[in-house]
mmCIF file of C-alpha atoms in Angstrom:
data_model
loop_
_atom_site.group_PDB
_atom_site.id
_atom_site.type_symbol
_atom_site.label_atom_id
_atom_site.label_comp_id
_atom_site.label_asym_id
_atom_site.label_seq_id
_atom_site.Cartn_x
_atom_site.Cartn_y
_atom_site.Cartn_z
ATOM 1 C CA UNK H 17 95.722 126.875 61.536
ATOM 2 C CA UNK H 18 94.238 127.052 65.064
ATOM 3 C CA UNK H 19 96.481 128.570 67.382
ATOM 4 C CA UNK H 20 95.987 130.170 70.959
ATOM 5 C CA UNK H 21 98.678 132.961 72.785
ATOM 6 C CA UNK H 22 99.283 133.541 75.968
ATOM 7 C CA UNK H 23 101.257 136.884 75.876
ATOM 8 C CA UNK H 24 102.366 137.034 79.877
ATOM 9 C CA UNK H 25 104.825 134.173 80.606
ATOM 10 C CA UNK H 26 104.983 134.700 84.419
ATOM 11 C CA UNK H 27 102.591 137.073 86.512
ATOM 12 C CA UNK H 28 103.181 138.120 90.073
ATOM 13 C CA UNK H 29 100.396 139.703 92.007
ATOM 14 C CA UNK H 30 99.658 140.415 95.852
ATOM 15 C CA UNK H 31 97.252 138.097 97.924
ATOM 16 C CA UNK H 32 93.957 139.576 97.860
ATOM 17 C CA UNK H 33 94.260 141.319 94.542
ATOM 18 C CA UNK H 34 92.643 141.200 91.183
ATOM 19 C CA UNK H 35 94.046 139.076 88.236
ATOM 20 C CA UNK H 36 93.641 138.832 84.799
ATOM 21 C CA UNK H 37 95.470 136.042 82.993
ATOM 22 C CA UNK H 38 95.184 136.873 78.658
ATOM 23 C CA UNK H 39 94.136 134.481 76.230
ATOM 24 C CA UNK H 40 93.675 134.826 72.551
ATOM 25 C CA UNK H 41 93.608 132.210 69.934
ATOM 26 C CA UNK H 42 92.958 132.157 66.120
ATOM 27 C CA UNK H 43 90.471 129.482 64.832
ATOM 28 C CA UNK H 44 88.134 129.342 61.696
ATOM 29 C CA UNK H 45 85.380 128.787 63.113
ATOM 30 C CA UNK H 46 83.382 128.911 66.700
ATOM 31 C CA UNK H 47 86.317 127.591 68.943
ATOM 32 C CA UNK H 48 85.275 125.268 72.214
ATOM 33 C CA UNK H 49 87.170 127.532 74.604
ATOM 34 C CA UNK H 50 89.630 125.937 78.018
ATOM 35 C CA UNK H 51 91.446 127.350 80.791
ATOM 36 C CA UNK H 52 93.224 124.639 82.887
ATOM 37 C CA UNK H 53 95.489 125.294 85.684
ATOM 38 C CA UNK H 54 98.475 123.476 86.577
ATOM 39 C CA UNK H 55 100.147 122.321 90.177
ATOM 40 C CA UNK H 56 103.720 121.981 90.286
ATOM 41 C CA UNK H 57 104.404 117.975 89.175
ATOM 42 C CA UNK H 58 100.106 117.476 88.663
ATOM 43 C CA UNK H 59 98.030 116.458 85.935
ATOM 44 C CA UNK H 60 95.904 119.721 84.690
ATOM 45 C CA UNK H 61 92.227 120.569 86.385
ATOM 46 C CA UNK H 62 89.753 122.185 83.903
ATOM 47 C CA UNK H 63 88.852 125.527 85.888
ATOM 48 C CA UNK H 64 86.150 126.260 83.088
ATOM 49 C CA UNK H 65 84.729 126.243 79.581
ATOM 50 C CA UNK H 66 82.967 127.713 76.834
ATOM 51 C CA UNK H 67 80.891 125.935 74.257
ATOM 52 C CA UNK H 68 78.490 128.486 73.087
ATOM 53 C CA UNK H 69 75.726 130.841 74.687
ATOM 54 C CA UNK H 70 76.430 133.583 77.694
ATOM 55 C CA UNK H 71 80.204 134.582 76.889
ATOM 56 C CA UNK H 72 80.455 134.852 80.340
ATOM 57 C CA UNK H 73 81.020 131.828 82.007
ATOM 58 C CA UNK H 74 81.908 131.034 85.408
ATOM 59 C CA UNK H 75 83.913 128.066 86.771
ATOM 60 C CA UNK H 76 85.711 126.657 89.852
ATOM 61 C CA UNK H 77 87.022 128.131 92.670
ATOM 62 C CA UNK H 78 86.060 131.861 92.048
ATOM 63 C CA UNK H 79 87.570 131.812 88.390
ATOM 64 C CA UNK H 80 85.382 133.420 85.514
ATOM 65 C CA UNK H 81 86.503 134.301 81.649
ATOM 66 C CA UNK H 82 84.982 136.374 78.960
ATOM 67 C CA UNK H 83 84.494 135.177 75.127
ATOM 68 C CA UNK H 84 84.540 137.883 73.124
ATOM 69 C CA UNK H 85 84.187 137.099 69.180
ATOM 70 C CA UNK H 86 85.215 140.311 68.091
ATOM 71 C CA UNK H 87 88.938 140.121 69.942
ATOM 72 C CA UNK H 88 89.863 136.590 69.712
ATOM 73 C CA UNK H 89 90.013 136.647 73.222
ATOM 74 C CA UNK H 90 88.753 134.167 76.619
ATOM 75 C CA UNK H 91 90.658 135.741 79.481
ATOM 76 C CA UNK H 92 90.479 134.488 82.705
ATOM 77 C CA UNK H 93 89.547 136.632 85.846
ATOM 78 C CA UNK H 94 89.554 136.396 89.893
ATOM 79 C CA UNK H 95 88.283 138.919 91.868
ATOM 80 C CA UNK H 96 90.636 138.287 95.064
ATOM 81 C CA UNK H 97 93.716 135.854 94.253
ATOM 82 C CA UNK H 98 94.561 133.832 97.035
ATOM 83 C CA UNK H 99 98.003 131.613 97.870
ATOM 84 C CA UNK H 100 96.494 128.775 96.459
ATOM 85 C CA UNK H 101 95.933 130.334 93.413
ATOM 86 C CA UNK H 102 99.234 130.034 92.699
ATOM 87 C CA UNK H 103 100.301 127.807 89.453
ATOM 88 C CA UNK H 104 100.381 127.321 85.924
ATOM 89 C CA UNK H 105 97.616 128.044 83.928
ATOM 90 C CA UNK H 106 96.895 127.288 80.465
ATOM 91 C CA UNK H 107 94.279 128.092 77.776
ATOM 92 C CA UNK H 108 93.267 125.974 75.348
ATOM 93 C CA UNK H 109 91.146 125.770 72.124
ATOM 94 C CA UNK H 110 89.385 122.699 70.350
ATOM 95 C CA UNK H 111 86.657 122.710 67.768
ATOM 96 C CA UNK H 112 85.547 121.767 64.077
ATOM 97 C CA UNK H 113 86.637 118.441 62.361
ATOM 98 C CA UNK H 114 89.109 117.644 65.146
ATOM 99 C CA UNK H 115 88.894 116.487 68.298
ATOM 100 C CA UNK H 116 92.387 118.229 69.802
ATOM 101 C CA UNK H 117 93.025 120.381 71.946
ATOM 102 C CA UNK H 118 95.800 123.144 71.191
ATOM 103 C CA UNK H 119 97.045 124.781 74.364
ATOM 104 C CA UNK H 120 98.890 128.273 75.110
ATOM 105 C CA UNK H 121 102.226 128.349 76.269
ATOM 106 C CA UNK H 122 100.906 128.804 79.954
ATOM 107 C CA UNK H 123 101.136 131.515 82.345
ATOM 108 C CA UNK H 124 102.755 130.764 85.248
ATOM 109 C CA UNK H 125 101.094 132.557 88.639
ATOM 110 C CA UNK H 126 102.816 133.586 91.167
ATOM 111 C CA UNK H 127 100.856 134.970 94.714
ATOM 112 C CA UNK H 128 103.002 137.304 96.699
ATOM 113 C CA UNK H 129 101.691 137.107 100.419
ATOM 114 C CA UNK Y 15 82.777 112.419 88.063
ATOM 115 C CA UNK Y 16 85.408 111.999 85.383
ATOM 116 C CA UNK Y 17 88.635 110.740 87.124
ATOM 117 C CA UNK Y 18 91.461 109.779 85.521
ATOM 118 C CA UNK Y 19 94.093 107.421 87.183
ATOM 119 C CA UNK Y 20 98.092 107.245 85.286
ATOM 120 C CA UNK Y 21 100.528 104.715 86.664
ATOM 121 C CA UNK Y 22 103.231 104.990 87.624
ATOM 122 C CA UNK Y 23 103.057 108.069 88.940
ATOM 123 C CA UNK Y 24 107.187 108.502 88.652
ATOM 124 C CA UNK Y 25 109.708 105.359 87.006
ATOM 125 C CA UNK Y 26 113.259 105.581 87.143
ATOM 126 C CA UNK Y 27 115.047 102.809 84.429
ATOM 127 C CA UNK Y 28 118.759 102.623 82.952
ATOM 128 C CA UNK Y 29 119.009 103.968 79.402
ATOM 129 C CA UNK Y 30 117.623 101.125 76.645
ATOM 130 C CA UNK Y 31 114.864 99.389 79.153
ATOM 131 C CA UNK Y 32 111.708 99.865 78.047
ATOM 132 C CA UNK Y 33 108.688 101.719 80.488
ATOM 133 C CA UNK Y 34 104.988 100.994 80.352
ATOM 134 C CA UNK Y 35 102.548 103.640 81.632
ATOM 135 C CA UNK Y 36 99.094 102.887 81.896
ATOM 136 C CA UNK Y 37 96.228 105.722 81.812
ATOM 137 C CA UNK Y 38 93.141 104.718 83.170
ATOM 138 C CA UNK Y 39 89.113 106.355 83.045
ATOM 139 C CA UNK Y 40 87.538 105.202 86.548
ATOM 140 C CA UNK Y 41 84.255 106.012 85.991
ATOM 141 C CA UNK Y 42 83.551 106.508 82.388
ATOM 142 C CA UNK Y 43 84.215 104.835 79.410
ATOM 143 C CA UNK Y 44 86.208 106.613 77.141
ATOM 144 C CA UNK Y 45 86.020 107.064 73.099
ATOM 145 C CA UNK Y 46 89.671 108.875 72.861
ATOM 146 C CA UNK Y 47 92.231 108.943 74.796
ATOM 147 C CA UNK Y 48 95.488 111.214 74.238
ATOM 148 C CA UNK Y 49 99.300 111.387 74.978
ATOM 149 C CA UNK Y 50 100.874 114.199 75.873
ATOM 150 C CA UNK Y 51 104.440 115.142 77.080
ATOM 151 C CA UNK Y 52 105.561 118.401 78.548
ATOM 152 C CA UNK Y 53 109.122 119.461 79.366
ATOM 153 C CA UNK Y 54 109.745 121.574 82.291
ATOM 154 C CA UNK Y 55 108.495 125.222 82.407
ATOM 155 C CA UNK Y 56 106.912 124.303 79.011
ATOM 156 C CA UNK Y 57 103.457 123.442 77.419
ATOM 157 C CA UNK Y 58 101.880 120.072 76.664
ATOM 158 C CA UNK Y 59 102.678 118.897 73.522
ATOM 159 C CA UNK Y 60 100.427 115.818 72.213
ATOM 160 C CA UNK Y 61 101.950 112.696 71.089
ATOM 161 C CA UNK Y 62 99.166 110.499 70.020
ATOM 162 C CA UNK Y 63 95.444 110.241 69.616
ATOM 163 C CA UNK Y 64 93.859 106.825 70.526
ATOM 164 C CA UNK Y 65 91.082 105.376 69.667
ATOM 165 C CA UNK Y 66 89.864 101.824 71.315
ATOM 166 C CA UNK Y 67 90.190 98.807 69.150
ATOM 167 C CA UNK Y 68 92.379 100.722 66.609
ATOM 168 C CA UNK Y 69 95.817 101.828 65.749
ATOM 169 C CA UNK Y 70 97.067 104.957 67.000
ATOM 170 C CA UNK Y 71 97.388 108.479 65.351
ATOM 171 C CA UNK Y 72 100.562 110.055 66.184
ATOM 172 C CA UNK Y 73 101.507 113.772 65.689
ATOM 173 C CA UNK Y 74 104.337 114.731 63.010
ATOM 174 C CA UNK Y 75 107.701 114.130 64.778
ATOM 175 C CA UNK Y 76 106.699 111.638 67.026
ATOM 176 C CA UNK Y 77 107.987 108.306 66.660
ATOM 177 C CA UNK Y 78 105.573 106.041 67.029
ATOM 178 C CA UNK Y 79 108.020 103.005 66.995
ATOM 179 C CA UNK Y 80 110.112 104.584 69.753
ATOM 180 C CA UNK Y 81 106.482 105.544 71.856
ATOM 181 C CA UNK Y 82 103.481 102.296 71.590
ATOM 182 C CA UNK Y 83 100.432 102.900 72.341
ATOM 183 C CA UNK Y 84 97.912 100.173 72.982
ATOM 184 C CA UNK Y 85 94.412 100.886 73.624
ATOM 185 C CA UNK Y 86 92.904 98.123 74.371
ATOM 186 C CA UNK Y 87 89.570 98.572 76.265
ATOM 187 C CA UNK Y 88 87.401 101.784 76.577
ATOM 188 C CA UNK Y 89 89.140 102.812 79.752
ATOM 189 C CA UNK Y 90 92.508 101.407 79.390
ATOM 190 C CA UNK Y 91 95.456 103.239 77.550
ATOM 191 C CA UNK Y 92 99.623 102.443 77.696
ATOM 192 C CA UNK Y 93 102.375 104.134 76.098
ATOM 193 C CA UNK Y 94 105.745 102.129 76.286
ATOM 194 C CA UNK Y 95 108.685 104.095 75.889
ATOM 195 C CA UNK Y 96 111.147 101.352 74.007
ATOM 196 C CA UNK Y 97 114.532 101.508 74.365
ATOM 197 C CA UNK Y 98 114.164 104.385 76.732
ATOM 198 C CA UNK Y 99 117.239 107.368 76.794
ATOM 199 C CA UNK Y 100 117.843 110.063 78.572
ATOM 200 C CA UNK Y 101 115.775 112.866 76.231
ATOM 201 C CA UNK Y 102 113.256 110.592 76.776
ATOM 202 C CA UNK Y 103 112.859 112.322 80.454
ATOM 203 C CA UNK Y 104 109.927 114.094 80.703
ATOM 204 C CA UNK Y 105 106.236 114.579 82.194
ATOM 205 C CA UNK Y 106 103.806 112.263 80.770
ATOM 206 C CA UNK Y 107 100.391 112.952 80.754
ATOM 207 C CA UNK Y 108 97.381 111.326 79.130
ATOM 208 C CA UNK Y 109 93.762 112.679 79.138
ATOM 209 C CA UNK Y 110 90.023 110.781 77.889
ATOM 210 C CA UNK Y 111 87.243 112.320 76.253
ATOM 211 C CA UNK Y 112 83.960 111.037 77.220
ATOM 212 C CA UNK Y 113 81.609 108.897 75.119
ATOM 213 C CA UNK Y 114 79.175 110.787 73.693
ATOM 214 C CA UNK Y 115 81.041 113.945 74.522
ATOM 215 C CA UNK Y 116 79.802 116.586 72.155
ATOM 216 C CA UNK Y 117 82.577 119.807 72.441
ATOM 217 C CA UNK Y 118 85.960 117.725 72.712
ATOM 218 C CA UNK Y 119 86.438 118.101 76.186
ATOM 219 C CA UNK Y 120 89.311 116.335 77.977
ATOM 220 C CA UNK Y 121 89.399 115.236 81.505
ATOM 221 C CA UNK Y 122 93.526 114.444 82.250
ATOM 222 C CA UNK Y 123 95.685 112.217 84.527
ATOM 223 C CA UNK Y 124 97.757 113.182 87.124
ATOM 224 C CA UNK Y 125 100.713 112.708 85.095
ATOM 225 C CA UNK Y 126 104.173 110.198 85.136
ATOM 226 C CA UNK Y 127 107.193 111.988 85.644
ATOM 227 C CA UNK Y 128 109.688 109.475 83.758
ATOM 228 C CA UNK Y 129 113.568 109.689 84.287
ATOM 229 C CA UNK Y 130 115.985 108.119 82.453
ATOM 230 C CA UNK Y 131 119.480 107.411 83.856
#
């Protein structure tokens, strides 16, 4: 069955710093790969996405995340967090015969200043 | 642009009313929509699949007498929570995938925070 963990529940890191947010799922087959962040009391923004080709892909505001095949694994990176940055995020997996997407538990970010 | 519209955006009713929310695709038509609730500090947790012109798909656990959803055009979705209680408070949030969309990608609403007194 497809699944996807996110291991860190909450994450606190200075303004300015790097961050890595973990990701790994279990799926049969290629998995379409998600990361979509979260405002408190919003609908979710898709931050970016991998289909197929370069495992590294790059997406909004700054964000990047690696596929790698051989871990299971589409973290999410950020050079230099900033304030804004801070909210839920959540990675999600979707693929094969079905249309779904199965989401983490979410990661909740938290910027100190 | 893929913008997704959900209205209300936050209902208050008594216990046993009944609450429509309507999710709607601006400027796309859309093949599926989905249903999605999510209690605080937790994940999303999907209701229903929709498909226009046919009957809903809902997931195991999810009563589909208790949560209608009619989808009746390519860009217009409801869910009715019947006989609404006060478990029935949560975060509501649809999403659409495209027409024609080839890797399942969902564009989502801004969600309807529903509370039930």
């Amino acid at each position: 069955a497809q699944s996807v963990t996110q291991p860190d529940i909450h994450i606190t890191v200075s303004e300015g710093a790097s961050l890595e947010l973990r990701c790994n799922y279990s799926y049969g087959a290629t998995p379409y790969l998600f990361w979509y962040v979260q405002s408190p009391g919003q609908g979710l923004q898709l931050l970016l996405k991998y289909f197929s080709g370069d495992t590294l892909v790059q997406g909004i505001k700054g964000f990047e995340a690696e596929f790698k095949r051989s871990q299971s694994s589409f973290n999410l990176r950020k050079p230099s967090v900033h304030w804004s940055d801070a909210a839920e995020y959540f990675c999600a997996v979707s693929g094969g015969a079905t249309n779904k997407l199965i989401f983490g538990t979410g990661t909740l970010l938290a910027v100190q200043p | 642009g893929a913008v997704v519209s959900q209205h209300p955006s936050w209902v208050i009713c008594k216990s046993g009313t009944s609450v429509k929310i309507e999710c709607r695709s601006l400027d796309f038509q859309a093949t599926t929509m989905f249903w999605y609730r999510q209690f605080p500090k937790q994940s999303l947790m999907l209701m229903a699949t929709s498909n226009e012109g046919s009957k809903a798909t809902y997931e195991q656990g999810v009563e589909k007498d208790k949560f209608l959803i009619n989808h009746a055009s390519l860009t217009l979705s409801t869910l009715t929570v019947t006989s609404a209680h006060p478990e029935d408070s949560s975060f509501y949030i649809c999403s659409v995938q495209k027409q024609g969309s080839s890797y399942n990608e969902q564009f989502f609403g801004p969600g309807t925070r529903l509370t039930v007194l």
